[in-house]
Tab-separated table of C-alpha atoms and ligand atoms in Angstrom:
chain	number	residue	atom	x	y	z
A	29	UNK	CA	-24.939	12.149	-5.601
A	30	UNK	CA	-28.107	10.587	-4.326
A	31	UNK	CA	-27.417	7.151	-5.718
A	32	UNK	CA	-24.258	6.792	-3.722
A	33	UNK	CA	-25.815	8.080	-0.586
A	34	UNK	CA	-28.426	5.378	-0.766
A	35	UNK	CA	-25.889	2.714	-1.612
A	36	UNK	CA	-23.384	3.785	0.927
A	37	UNK	CA	-23.051	1.970	4.154
A	38	UNK	CA	-21.773	3.601	7.282
A	39	UNK	CA	-19.416	2.121	9.773
A	40	UNK	CA	-21.630	0.603	12.399
A	41	UNK	CA	-19.098	1.268	15.095
A	42	UNK	CA	-15.984	3.272	15.659
A	43	UNK	CA	-13.964	0.101	15.648
A	44	UNK	CA	-15.542	-0.702	12.285
A	45	UNK	CA	-13.924	2.376	10.784
A	46	UNK	CA	-10.550	1.726	12.373
A	47	UNK	CA	-10.627	-1.869	11.189
A	48	UNK	CA	-11.518	-0.859	7.659
A	49	UNK	CA	-8.761	1.731	7.556
A	50	UNK	CA	-6.308	-0.783	8.994
A	51	UNK	CA	-7.552	-3.246	6.397
A	52	UNK	CA	-6.772	-0.754	3.675
A	53	UNK	CA	-3.381	0.140	5.090
A	54	UNK	CA	-2.160	-3.347	5.926
A	55	UNK	CA	-1.566	-5.189	2.707
A	56	UNK	CA	1.019	-6.072	0.122
A	57	UNK	CA	2.653	-2.749	0.921
A	58	UNK	CA	3.733	-4.076	4.308
A	59	UNK	CA	4.440	-7.668	3.451
A	60	UNK	CA	5.610	-7.613	-0.143
A	61	UNK	CA	6.753	-4.063	-0.915
A	62	UNK	CA	8.348	-3.018	2.374
A	63	UNK	CA	10.996	-5.802	2.504
A	64	UNK	CA	12.242	-5.202	-1.001
A	65	UNK	CA	12.356	-1.447	-0.522
A	66	UNK	CA	14.473	-1.965	2.594
A	67	UNK	CA	16.594	-4.423	0.635
A	68	UNK	CA	17.176	-2.088	-2.285
A	69	UNK	CA	17.783	1.023	-0.223
A	70	UNK	CA	20.428	-0.202	2.164
A	71	UNK	CA	18.628	-1.709	5.137
A	72	UNK	CA	18.494	0.226	8.383
A	73	UNK	CA	19.383	3.521	6.708
A	74	UNK	CA	16.132	3.240	4.801
A	75	UNK	CA	14.254	2.055	7.860
A	76	UNK	CA	15.184	5.164	9.838
A	77	UNK	CA	14.120	7.488	7.068
A	78	UNK	CA	10.938	5.546	6.494
A	79	UNK	CA	9.949	5.605	10.171
A	80	UNK	CA	10.641	9.323	10.356
A	81	UNK	CA	8.491	9.910	7.280
A	82	UNK	CA	5.632	7.801	8.600
A	83	UNK	CA	5.463	9.881	11.769
A	84	UNK	CA	6.337	13.321	10.445
A	85	UNK	CA	4.675	13.172	7.033
A	86	UNK	CA	2.370	10.173	6.836
A	87	UNK	CA	0.459	10.900	10.004
A	88	UNK	CA	-0.164	14.616	9.293
A	89	UNK	CA	-1.102	13.779	5.694
A	90	UNK	CA	-3.577	11.218	6.951
A	91	UNK	CA	-5.169	13.931	9.100
A	92	UNK	CA	-5.541	16.029	5.950
A	93	UNK	CA	-7.498	13.264	4.220
A	94	UNK	CA	-9.619	12.611	7.312
A	95	UNK	CA	-10.542	16.267	7.567
A	96	UNK	CA	-11.731	16.459	3.958
A	97	UNK	CA	-13.648	13.199	4.197
A	98	UNK	CA	-15.475	13.923	7.394
A	99	UNK	CA	-16.195	17.531	6.591
A	100	UNK	CA	-17.844	16.748	3.272
A	101	UNK	CA	-19.232	13.286	3.960
A	102	UNK	CA	-18.783	12.415	0.289
A	103	UNK	CA	-16.822	10.097	-1.974
A	104	UNK	CA	-13.428	11.323	-3.080
A	105	UNK	CA	-14.419	13.107	-6.253
A	106	UNK	CA	-17.478	14.692	-4.672
A	107	UNK	CA	-15.530	15.590	-1.568
A	108	UNK	CA	-12.854	17.446	-3.486
A	109	UNK	CA	-15.416	19.205	-5.612
A	110	UNK	CA	-17.339	20.352	-2.573
A	111	UNK	CA	-14.247	21.294	-0.660
A	112	UNK	CA	-12.769	23.446	-3.384
A	113	UNK	CA	-13.818	24.984	-6.633
A	114	UNK	CA	-12.053	25.760	-9.865
A	115	UNK	CA	-9.370	23.559	-11.267
A	116	UNK	CA	-9.077	21.684	-7.982
A	117	UNK	CA	-11.953	19.521	-9.033
A	118	UNK	CA	-9.645	17.604	-11.364
A	119	UNK	CA	-7.771	16.343	-8.339
A	120	UNK	CA	-10.600	13.884	-7.734
A	121	UNK	CA	-10.094	12.598	-11.274
A	122	UNK	CA	-6.384	12.166	-10.615
A	123	UNK	CA	-7.213	10.058	-7.558
A	124	UNK	CA	-9.438	7.822	-9.635
A	125	UNK	CA	-6.687	7.397	-12.206
A	126	UNK	CA	-4.158	6.505	-9.500
A	127	UNK	CA	-6.592	3.925	-8.153
A	128	UNK	CA	-6.690	2.271	-11.575
A	129	UNK	CA	-2.927	2.140	-11.943
A	130	UNK	CA	-2.211	0.775	-8.478
A	131	UNK	CA	-4.994	-1.739	-8.580
A	132	UNK	CA	-3.863	-3.175	-11.894
A	133	UNK	CA	-0.486	-4.411	-10.697
A	134	UNK	CA	-1.589	-4.914	-7.108
A	135	UNK	CA	-3.918	-7.559	-8.428
A	136	UNK	CA	-1.124	-9.331	-10.299
A	137	UNK	CA	0.917	-9.546	-7.106
A	138	UNK	CA	-2.236	-10.577	-5.224
A	139	UNK	CA	-2.554	-13.351	-7.803
A	140	UNK	CA	0.984	-14.550	-7.017
A	141	UNK	CA	-0.008	-14.739	-3.366
A	142	UNK	CA	-3.049	-16.840	-4.158
A	143	UNK	CA	-0.963	-19.088	-6.363
A	144	UNK	CA	1.335	-19.602	-3.390
A	145	UNK	CA	-1.553	-20.844	-1.259
A	146	UNK	CA	-1.843	-23.699	-3.743
A	147	UNK	CA	1.917	-24.033	-3.977
A	148	UNK	CA	2.037	-24.434	-0.201
A	149	UNK	CA	-0.674	-27.048	-0.201
A	150	UNK	CA	0.883	-29.186	-2.923
A	151	UNK	CA	4.527	-28.601	-2.069
A	152	UNK	CA	5.170	-26.770	-5.334
A	153	UNK	CA	7.930	-24.540	-4.012
A	154	UNK	CA	9.666	-26.967	-1.681
A	155	UNK	CA	11.686	-30.033	-2.490
A	156	UNK	CA	15.129	-30.987	-3.660
A	157	UNK	CA	16.944	-29.432	-6.570
A	158	UNK	CA	20.043	-30.519	-8.410
A	159	UNK	CA	23.398	-29.497	-6.951
A	160	UNK	CA	24.127	-25.854	-7.757
A	161	UNK	CA	20.640	-25.116	-9.110
A	162	UNK	CA	18.646	-22.225	-7.667
A	163	UNK	CA	16.389	-23.208	-4.776
A	164	UNK	CA	13.009	-24.653	-5.628
A	165	UNK	CA	11.219	-21.544	-4.359
A	166	UNK	CA	13.178	-19.344	-6.776
A	167	UNK	CA	12.380	-21.638	-9.690
A	168	UNK	CA	8.749	-21.759	-8.696
A	169	UNK	CA	8.547	-17.989	-8.475
A	170	UNK	CA	10.023	-17.462	-11.893
A	171	UNK	CA	7.486	-19.881	-13.349
A	172	UNK	CA	4.342	-18.517	-11.766
A	173	UNK	CA	5.122	-14.792	-11.689
A	174	UNK	CA	4.720	-14.355	-15.440
A	175	UNK	CA	2.751	-15.846	-18.286
A	176	UNK	CA	-0.555	-17.662	-18.277
A	177	UNK	CA	-0.368	-18.687	-14.630
A	178	UNK	CA	0.091	-15.117	-13.548
A	179	UNK	CA	-2.673	-13.908	-15.852
A	180	UNK	CA	-5.095	-16.529	-14.589
A	181	UNK	CA	-4.485	-15.717	-10.951
A	182	UNK	CA	-4.612	-11.988	-11.650
A	183	UNK	CA	-8.087	-12.647	-13.070
A	184	UNK	CA	-9.062	-14.748	-10.088
A	185	UNK	CA	-7.945	-12.090	-7.652
A	186	UNK	CA	-9.961	-9.474	-9.535
A	187	UNK	CA	-13.019	-11.721	-9.550
A	188	UNK	CA	-12.905	-12.076	-5.778
A	189	UNK	CA	-12.471	-8.323	-5.338
A	190	UNK	CA	-15.403	-7.682	-7.676
A	191	UNK	CA	-17.520	-10.202	-5.786
A	192	UNK	CA	-16.883	-8.608	-2.416
A	193	UNK	CA	-17.271	-5.012	-3.560
A	194	UNK	CA	-20.431	-5.794	-5.527
A	195	UNK	CA	-21.983	-7.389	-2.484
A	196	UNK	CA	-21.258	-4.507	-0.163
A	197	UNK	CA	-18.135	-3.398	1.494
A	198	UNK	CA	-18.739	-3.283	5.167
A	199	UNK	CA	-19.368	-6.861	6.107
A	200	UNK	CA	-16.581	-8.120	3.920
A	201	UNK	CA	-13.975	-5.739	5.258
A	202	UNK	CA	-14.954	-5.813	8.888
A	203	UNK	CA	-15.016	-9.563	9.001
A	204	UNK	CA	-11.851	-9.881	6.956
A	205	UNK	CA	-9.911	-7.543	9.181
A	206	UNK	CA	-11.142	-9.079	12.402
A	207	UNK	CA	-9.684	-12.395	11.293
A	208	UNK	CA	-6.739	-11.076	9.329
A	209	UNK	CA	-5.025	-8.709	11.738
A	210	UNK	CA	-4.842	-11.149	14.677
A	211	UNK	CA	-3.877	-13.940	12.269
A	212	UNK	CA	-1.071	-11.909	10.704
A	213	UNK	CA	0.269	-10.975	14.117
A	214	UNK	CA	0.143	-14.545	15.430
A	215	UNK	CA	1.668	-16.195	12.358
A	216	UNK	CA	4.251	-13.471	11.873
A	217	UNK	CA	5.273	-13.532	15.528
A	218	UNK	CA	5.818	-17.290	15.246
A	219	UNK	CA	7.798	-16.884	12.020
A	220	UNK	CA	9.890	-14.117	13.577
A	221	UNK	CA	10.803	-16.470	16.430
A	222	UNK	CA	11.728	-19.112	13.884
A	223	UNK	CA	13.786	-16.566	11.952
A	224	UNK	CA	15.592	-15.626	15.165
A	225	UNK	CA	16.980	-19.174	15.402
A	226	UNK	CA	18.564	-19.058	11.942
A	227	UNK	CA	22.272	-18.807	11.379
A	228	UNK	CA	22.026	-15.494	9.554
A	229	UNK	CA	19.917	-13.774	12.195
A	230	UNK	CA	22.652	-11.726	13.842
A	231	UNK	CA	23.912	-10.292	10.549
A	232	UNK	CA	20.375	-9.641	9.447
A	233	UNK	CA	19.526	-7.696	12.582
A	234	UNK	CA	22.525	-5.476	12.251
A	235	UNK	CA	21.692	-4.867	8.586
A	236	UNK	CA	18.043	-4.144	9.369
A	237	UNK	CA	18.312	-2.375	12.697
A	238	UNK	CA	21.578	-0.507	13.014
A	239	UNK	CA	21.627	2.344	10.559
A	240	UNK	CA	24.762	3.423	8.792
A	241	UNK	CA	24.453	7.184	8.727
A	242	UNK	CA	27.250	7.527	6.218
A	243	UNK	CA	25.290	5.367	3.817
A	244	UNK	CA	22.240	7.521	4.399
A	245	UNK	CA	24.121	10.713	3.586
A	246	UNK	CA	25.687	9.210	0.486
A	247	UNK	CA	22.471	7.796	-0.864
A	248	UNK	CA	19.769	10.167	0.317
A	249	UNK	CA	18.736	10.891	-3.235
A	250	UNK	CA	17.388	7.423	-3.702
A	251	UNK	CA	16.408	6.779	-0.075
A	252	UNK	CA	14.253	9.892	0.301
A	253	UNK	CA	11.784	9.205	-2.554
A	254	UNK	CA	11.715	5.517	-1.663
A	255	UNK	CA	10.865	6.276	1.962
A	256	UNK	CA	8.258	8.892	1.094
A	257	UNK	CA	6.693	6.655	-1.533
A	258	UNK	CA	6.601	3.713	0.837
A	259	UNK	CA	5.077	5.824	3.629
A	260	UNK	CA	2.275	6.960	1.306
A	261	UNK	CA	1.754	3.567	-0.252
A	262	UNK	CA	1.592	1.650	2.987
A	263	UNK	CA	-0.719	4.139	4.693
A	264	UNK	CA	-3.018	4.249	1.636
A	265	UNK	CA	-2.453	7.982	1.252
A	266	UNK	CA	-2.371	10.221	-1.791
A	267	UNK	CA	-5.366	8.870	-3.676
A	268	UNK	CA	-8.351	9.546	-1.506
A	269	UNK	CA	-8.962	6.208	0.193
A	270	UNK	CA	-8.818	7.823	3.606
A	271	UNK	CA	-11.087	10.625	2.412
A	272	UNK	CA	-13.699	8.096	1.425
A	273	UNK	CA	-13.384	6.092	4.624
A	274	UNK	CA	-13.499	9.169	6.862
A	275	UNK	CA	-16.586	10.429	5.082
A	276	UNK	CA	-18.602	7.958	7.117
A	277	UNK	CA	-17.422	9.280	10.470
A	278	UNK	CA	-19.336	11.261	13.018
A	279	UNK	CA	-18.175	14.524	14.503
A	280	UNK	CA	-17.473	13.240	17.967
A	281	UNK	CA	-14.754	11.008	16.638
A	282	UNK	CA	-11.212	11.959	17.634
A	283	UNK	CA	-9.398	11.907	14.297
A	284	UNK	CA	-5.963	12.182	15.878
A	285	UNK	CA	-6.384	9.121	18.055
A	286	UNK	CA	-7.859	7.083	15.214
A	287	UNK	CA	-5.071	8.070	12.861
A	288	UNK	CA	-2.421	7.260	15.426
A	289	UNK	CA	-3.844	3.787	16.043
A	290	UNK	CA	-3.896	3.050	12.320
A	291	UNK	CA	-0.321	4.234	11.863
A	292	UNK	CA	0.940	2.233	14.838
A	293	UNK	CA	-0.771	-0.985	13.758
A	294	UNK	CA	0.397	-0.679	10.209
A	295	UNK	CA	3.992	0.145	11.082
A	296	UNK	CA	4.146	-2.710	13.588
A	297	UNK	CA	3.215	-5.202	10.897
A	298	UNK	CA	5.875	-3.882	8.514
A	299	UNK	CA	8.546	-4.030	11.204
A	300	UNK	CA	7.594	-7.596	12.038
A	301	UNK	CA	7.757	-8.571	8.369
A	302	UNK	CA	11.347	-7.345	8.233
A	303	UNK	CA	12.242	-9.412	11.286
A	304	UNK	CA	11.162	-12.490	9.356
A	305	UNK	CA	12.407	-11.794	5.876
A	306	UNK	CA	15.945	-10.546	6.541
A	307	UNK	CA	17.161	-13.397	8.776
A	308	UNK	CA	15.878	-15.806	6.151
A	309	UNK	CA	17.622	-13.999	3.302
A	310	UNK	CA	20.889	-13.735	5.196
A	311	UNK	CA	20.777	-17.404	6.160
A	312	UNK	CA	20.243	-18.380	2.551
A	313	UNK	CA	23.106	-16.148	1.447
A	314	UNK	CA	20.801	-14.109	-0.707
A	315	UNK	CA	21.676	-10.439	-0.948
A	316	UNK	CA	18.743	-8.542	0.557
A	317	UNK	CA	18.378	-6.189	-2.406
A	318	UNK	CA	18.554	-8.972	-4.913
A	319	UNK	CA	15.307	-10.683	-5.662
A	320	UNK	CA	13.514	-7.310	-5.792
A	321	UNK	CA	9.816	-7.884	-6.211
A	322	UNK	CA	10.340	-11.595	-5.657
A	323	UNK	CA	12.032	-11.266	-2.252
A	324	UNK	CA	9.252	-12.524	-0.075
A	325	UNK	CA	8.090	-15.193	-2.502
A	326	UNK	CA	11.510	-16.689	-2.695
A	327	UNK	CA	12.763	-16.245	0.848
A	328	UNK	CA	9.754	-16.958	3.008
A	329	UNK	CA	8.784	-19.820	0.734
A	330	UNK	CA	12.238	-21.315	1.064
A	331	UNK	CA	12.073	-21.096	4.842
A	332	UNK	CA	8.696	-22.758	4.902
A	333	UNK	CA	10.223	-25.718	3.132
A	334	UNK	CA	12.593	-26.212	6.026
A	335	UNK	CA	10.325	-26.069	9.041
A	336	UNK	CA	8.081	-28.674	10.632
A	337	UNK	CA	4.448	-28.288	9.575
A	338	UNK	CA	5.695	-26.044	6.769
A	339	UNK	CA	2.720	-26.968	4.604
A	340	UNK	CA	0.164	-25.856	7.170
A	341	UNK	CA	2.088	-22.720	8.073
A	342	UNK	CA	2.503	-21.956	4.370
A	343	UNK	CA	-1.191	-22.204	3.645
A	344	UNK	CA	-1.961	-20.053	6.695
A	345	UNK	CA	0.738	-17.533	5.846
A	346	UNK	CA	-0.157	-16.973	2.220
A	347	UNK	CA	-3.853	-17.242	3.054
A	348	UNK	CA	-3.486	-14.409	5.521
A	349	UNK	CA	-1.440	-12.323	3.122
A	350	UNK	CA	-4.141	-12.861	0.507
A	351	UNK	CA	-6.741	-11.536	2.930
A	352	UNK	CA	-4.582	-8.515	3.692
A	353	UNK	CA	-4.194	-7.894	-0.029
A	354	UNK	CA	-7.913	-8.233	-0.628
A	355	UNK	CA	-8.907	-5.783	2.075
A	356	UNK	CA	-6.525	-3.216	0.584
A	357	UNK	CA	-7.673	-3.919	-2.955
A	358	UNK	CA	-11.257	-3.351	-1.876
A	359	UNK	CA	-10.391	0.126	-0.665
A	360	UNK	CA	-8.562	0.896	-3.903
A	361	UNK	CA	-11.359	-0.150	-6.195
A	362	UNK	CA	-14.018	1.409	-3.983
A	363	UNK	CA	-12.622	4.858	-4.755
A	364	UNK	CA	-13.198	4.237	-8.449
A	365	UNK	CA	-16.513	2.453	-8.033
A	366	UNK	CA	-18.109	5.148	-5.901
A	367	UNK	CA	-17.046	7.694	-8.491
A	368	UNK	CA	-18.577	5.712	-11.352
A	369	UNK	CA	-21.828	5.318	-9.467
A	370	UNK	CA	-21.992	9.074	-8.836
A	371	UNK	CA	-20.910	10.391	-12.175
A	372	UNK	CA	-22.408	7.916	-14.563
A	373	UNK	CA	-25.329	6.611	-12.575
A	374	UNK	CA	-24.197	2.985	-12.819
A	375	UNK	CA	-25.650	0.573	-10.322
A	376	UNK	CA	-23.108	-0.911	-7.943
A	377	UNK	CA	-22.861	-4.255	-9.671
A	378	UNK	CA	-22.385	-2.870	-13.186
A	379	UNK	CA	-19.883	-0.313	-11.943
A	380	UNK	CA	-17.841	-2.885	-10.079
A	381	UNK	CA	-17.842	-5.423	-12.886
A	382	UNK	CA	-16.946	-2.864	-15.569
A	383	UNK	CA	-14.170	-1.287	-13.571
A	384	UNK	CA	-12.900	-4.681	-12.470
A	385	UNK	CA	-12.753	-5.739	-16.107
A	386	UNK	CA	-10.834	-2.605	-17.113
A	387	UNK	CA	-8.382	-3.129	-14.287
A	388	UNK	CA	-7.866	-6.702	-15.415
A	389	UNK	CA	-6.957	-5.456	-18.896
A	390	UNK	CA	-4.661	-2.748	-17.593
A	391	UNK	CA	-2.931	-5.310	-15.366
A	392	UNK	CA	-2.547	-7.957	-18.075
A	393	UNK	CA	0.726	-6.537	-19.516
A	394	UNK	CA	2.243	-6.777	-16.047
A	395	UNK	CA	2.233	-10.566	-16.406
A	396	UNK	CA	4.663	-10.368	-19.348
A	397	UNK	CA	7.732	-9.798	-17.239
A	398	UNK	CA	8.505	-8.765	-13.666
A	399	UNK	CA	10.130	-5.575	-14.972
A	400	UNK	CA	6.562	-4.479	-15.697
A	401	UNK	CA	5.875	-4.508	-11.963
A	402	UNK	CA	8.590	-1.881	-11.578
A	403	UNK	CA	7.169	0.091	-14.476
A	404	UNK	CA	3.855	0.431	-12.658
A	405	UNK	CA	5.144	0.447	-9.103
A	406	UNK	CA	7.742	3.213	-9.355
A	407	UNK	CA	5.245	5.356	-11.220
A	408	UNK	CA	2.539	4.739	-8.619
A	409	UNK	CA	4.455	5.089	-5.378
A	410	UNK	CA	7.189	7.575	-6.215
A	411	UNK	CA	5.271	9.803	-8.608
A	412	UNK	CA	1.487	9.476	-8.553
A	413	UNK	CA	0.808	9.103	-4.834
A	414	UNK	CA	3.265	11.858	-4.009
A	415	UNK	CA	1.663	14.149	-6.582
A	416	UNK	CA	-1.791	13.407	-5.198
A	417	UNK	CA	-0.497	14.045	-1.705
A	418	UNK	CA	1.183	17.350	-2.565
A	419	UNK	CA	-1.897	18.717	-4.294
A	420	UNK	CA	-4.308	17.656	-1.582
A	421	UNK	CA	-2.113	18.932	1.221
A	422	UNK	CA	-1.679	22.277	-0.511
A	423	UNK	CA	-5.403	22.594	-1.004
A	424	UNK	CA	-6.235	21.829	2.590
A	425	UNK	CA	-3.546	23.615	4.572
A	426	UNK	CA	-2.959	26.615	2.340
A	427	UNK	CA	-6.292	27.262	0.702
A	428	UNK	CA	-8.723	26.043	3.367
A	429	UNK	CA	-6.757	26.181	6.594
A	430	UNK	CA	-9.480	27.546	8.843
A	431	UNK	CA	-11.990	24.905	7.872
A	432	UNK	CA	-9.349	22.238	8.287
A	433	UNK	CA	-8.444	23.307	11.793
A	434	UNK	CA	-12.106	23.649	12.711
A	435	UNK	CA	-12.873	20.155	11.473
A	436	UNK	CA	-9.866	18.600	13.154
A	437	UNK	CA	-10.810	20.074	16.509
A	438	UNK	CA	-14.238	18.432	16.488
A	439	UNK	CA	-14.062	15.369	18.690
A	440	UNK	CA	-10.676	16.390	20.007
A	441	UNK	CA	-11.832	19.454	21.887
A	442	UNK	CA	-9.692	22.491	22.351
A	443	UNK	CA	-6.211	21.616	21.260
A	444	UNK	CA	-4.746	25.068	21.440
A	445	UNK	CA	-1.410	25.501	19.777
A	446	UNK	CA	-1.295	21.858	18.605
A	447	UNK	CA	-3.543	22.941	15.757
A	448	UNK	CA	-1.160	25.527	14.461
A	449	UNK	CA	1.793	23.216	14.987
A	450	UNK	CA	0.059	20.677	12.742
A	451	UNK	CA	-0.803	23.367	10.235
A	452	UNK	CA	2.699	24.765	9.951
A	453	UNK	CA	4.319	21.353	9.962
A	454	UNK	CA	2.266	20.410	6.967
A	455	UNK	CA	2.531	23.799	5.295
A	456	UNK	CA	6.278	23.939	5.140
A	457	UNK	CA	8.438	20.925	6.053
A	458	UNK	CA	6.000	18.251	4.919
A	459	UNK	CA	5.417	19.929	1.597
A	460	UNK	CA	9.107	20.533	1.018
A	461	UNK	CA	9.968	16.898	1.679
A	462	UNK	CA	7.168	15.726	-0.578
A	463	UNK	CA	8.199	18.012	-3.414
A	464	UNK	CA	11.856	17.031	-3.160
A	465	UNK	CA	10.826	13.360	-3.075
A	466	UNK	CA	8.669	13.801	-6.133
A	467	UNK	CA	11.442	15.459	-8.135
A	468	UNK	CA	13.874	12.708	-7.196
A	469	UNK	CA	11.211	10.097	-7.950
A	470	UNK	CA	10.703	11.493	-11.438
A	471	UNK	CA	14.444	11.422	-12.082
A	472	UNK	CA	14.611	7.840	-10.913
A	473	UNK	CA	11.758	6.854	-13.172
A	474	UNK	CA	13.468	8.471	-16.138
A	475	UNK	CA	16.599	6.458	-15.365
A	476	UNK	CA	14.538	3.289	-15.130
A	477	UNK	CA	12.750	3.973	-18.413
A	478	UNK	CA	15.948	4.603	-20.307
A	479	UNK	CA	17.828	1.810	-18.513
A	480	UNK	CA	16.236	-1.454	-17.364
A	481	UNK	CA	13.019	-0.866	-19.196
A	482	UNK	CA	14.611	0.107	-22.486
A	483	UNK	CA	16.741	-3.008	-22.218
A	484	UNK	CA	13.677	-5.150	-21.654
A	485	UNK	CA	11.979	-3.627	-24.698
A	486	UNK	CA	15.102	-4.169	-26.739
A	487	UNK	CA	15.076	-7.876	-25.864
A	488	UNK	CA	11.439	-8.440	-26.771
B	523	LIG	N1	-1.857	0.437	1.725
B	523	LIG	C1	-2.004	-0.672	0.853
B	523	LIG	C2	-0.917	-1.685	1.144
B	523	LIG	O1	-0.027	-1.415	1.881
B	523	LIG	C3	-1.980	-0.301	-0.589
B	523	LIG	C4	-2.824	0.870	-0.959
B	523	LIG	C5	-2.240	2.005	-1.492
B	523	LIG	C6	-4.186	0.832	-0.742
B	523	LIG	C7	-2.991	3.108	-1.798
B	523	LIG	C8	-4.954	1.940	-1.044
B	523	LIG	C9	-4.351	3.069	-1.574
B	523	LIG	O2	-0.915	-2.748	0.636
């Protein structure tokens, strides 16, 4: 593992680590995925479940990854191997595989975002349409989300990711996040104020913020896996990113406080995104579950067409989203790259370029049709990340509980019974919820494969 050690940078400061982890967490998951999950799963009913899962499952699961990372001080695969013997070592391989899958469609969506920076600058998605035709933004989205355009921008996104990761992670991420997080908050706060003035705002708020418990009870079988998957996806859990990032931490760091800050930041940005997207959708008479993966590209884009300085705001908005996507993508690919450097002795540049190229190929089919995004996304969030999470959590809190508690207490000091509360929370309720979510997620995927996806294949 010596090559990686030499290549590896450490966070120069505590804030450097928090920023990098926030950079990984805040991304398309918050701005692109969150709104359409809320839209498809019934609004506030989903929101309640999601928030509960973030606090009760996401946060403890993040502690699990932090503990493994800091204790071993190694990349994901090495960390797992050192932490546990036997068949557990394959878990690191699973994480690498998950990184590949997520990255391949993440980059396609990242490409859409970059395309929208141009579209904002040249007015591509604004302008008049014929009476009764779909809004310009919807037409624009259906043109650029598939085909050569999508493939080209998928490639461009990958090239930028490769460039940054090949050059070294720390400067890129730290700088990116220092600009990105304040920019997202400022631009989003302004857009949320704008959204508040729209005619559909009141209806949107009640849809988004006042949960219908009856709906929740009737639909828990689809809400539960969606909420668990979204919690893992948005917090970058279940595939070892947080293991890798925590491996650079020192022992006097309070993991609980760091984790809590990351969770709060990340959740705040998702909540804010909803406050923008839903008023816009309701004002445009678009059903919130409708455009699916296109929700934000159609709705926010449409709104930008109707506000003063829309061009400037559009460039800033999609520019910021692109940065958020890049800083997450970096964390995804870094898991795979550090593994390749360790196992196969590649130098950083060769590893990054080779893996980047493979990811480009794996992502290429996603540009055929937007149903392909679902094919990858449901698999990733509702099956793979949850599987990774279940296995890692089991390993840490059942097989290596004493070490875990010992590691967690470093930097926190004596935390008495809090330690066993954490342990038992993760041991039983967290694991049960994750397992139930996974089973439901698998069922949902089977339905998708035999339904929408089979139909798509039939029409080819
Ligand atoms: N958390 C990132 C986002 O919300 C995505 C991600 C998932 C990154 C898993 C790393 C690992 O966009």
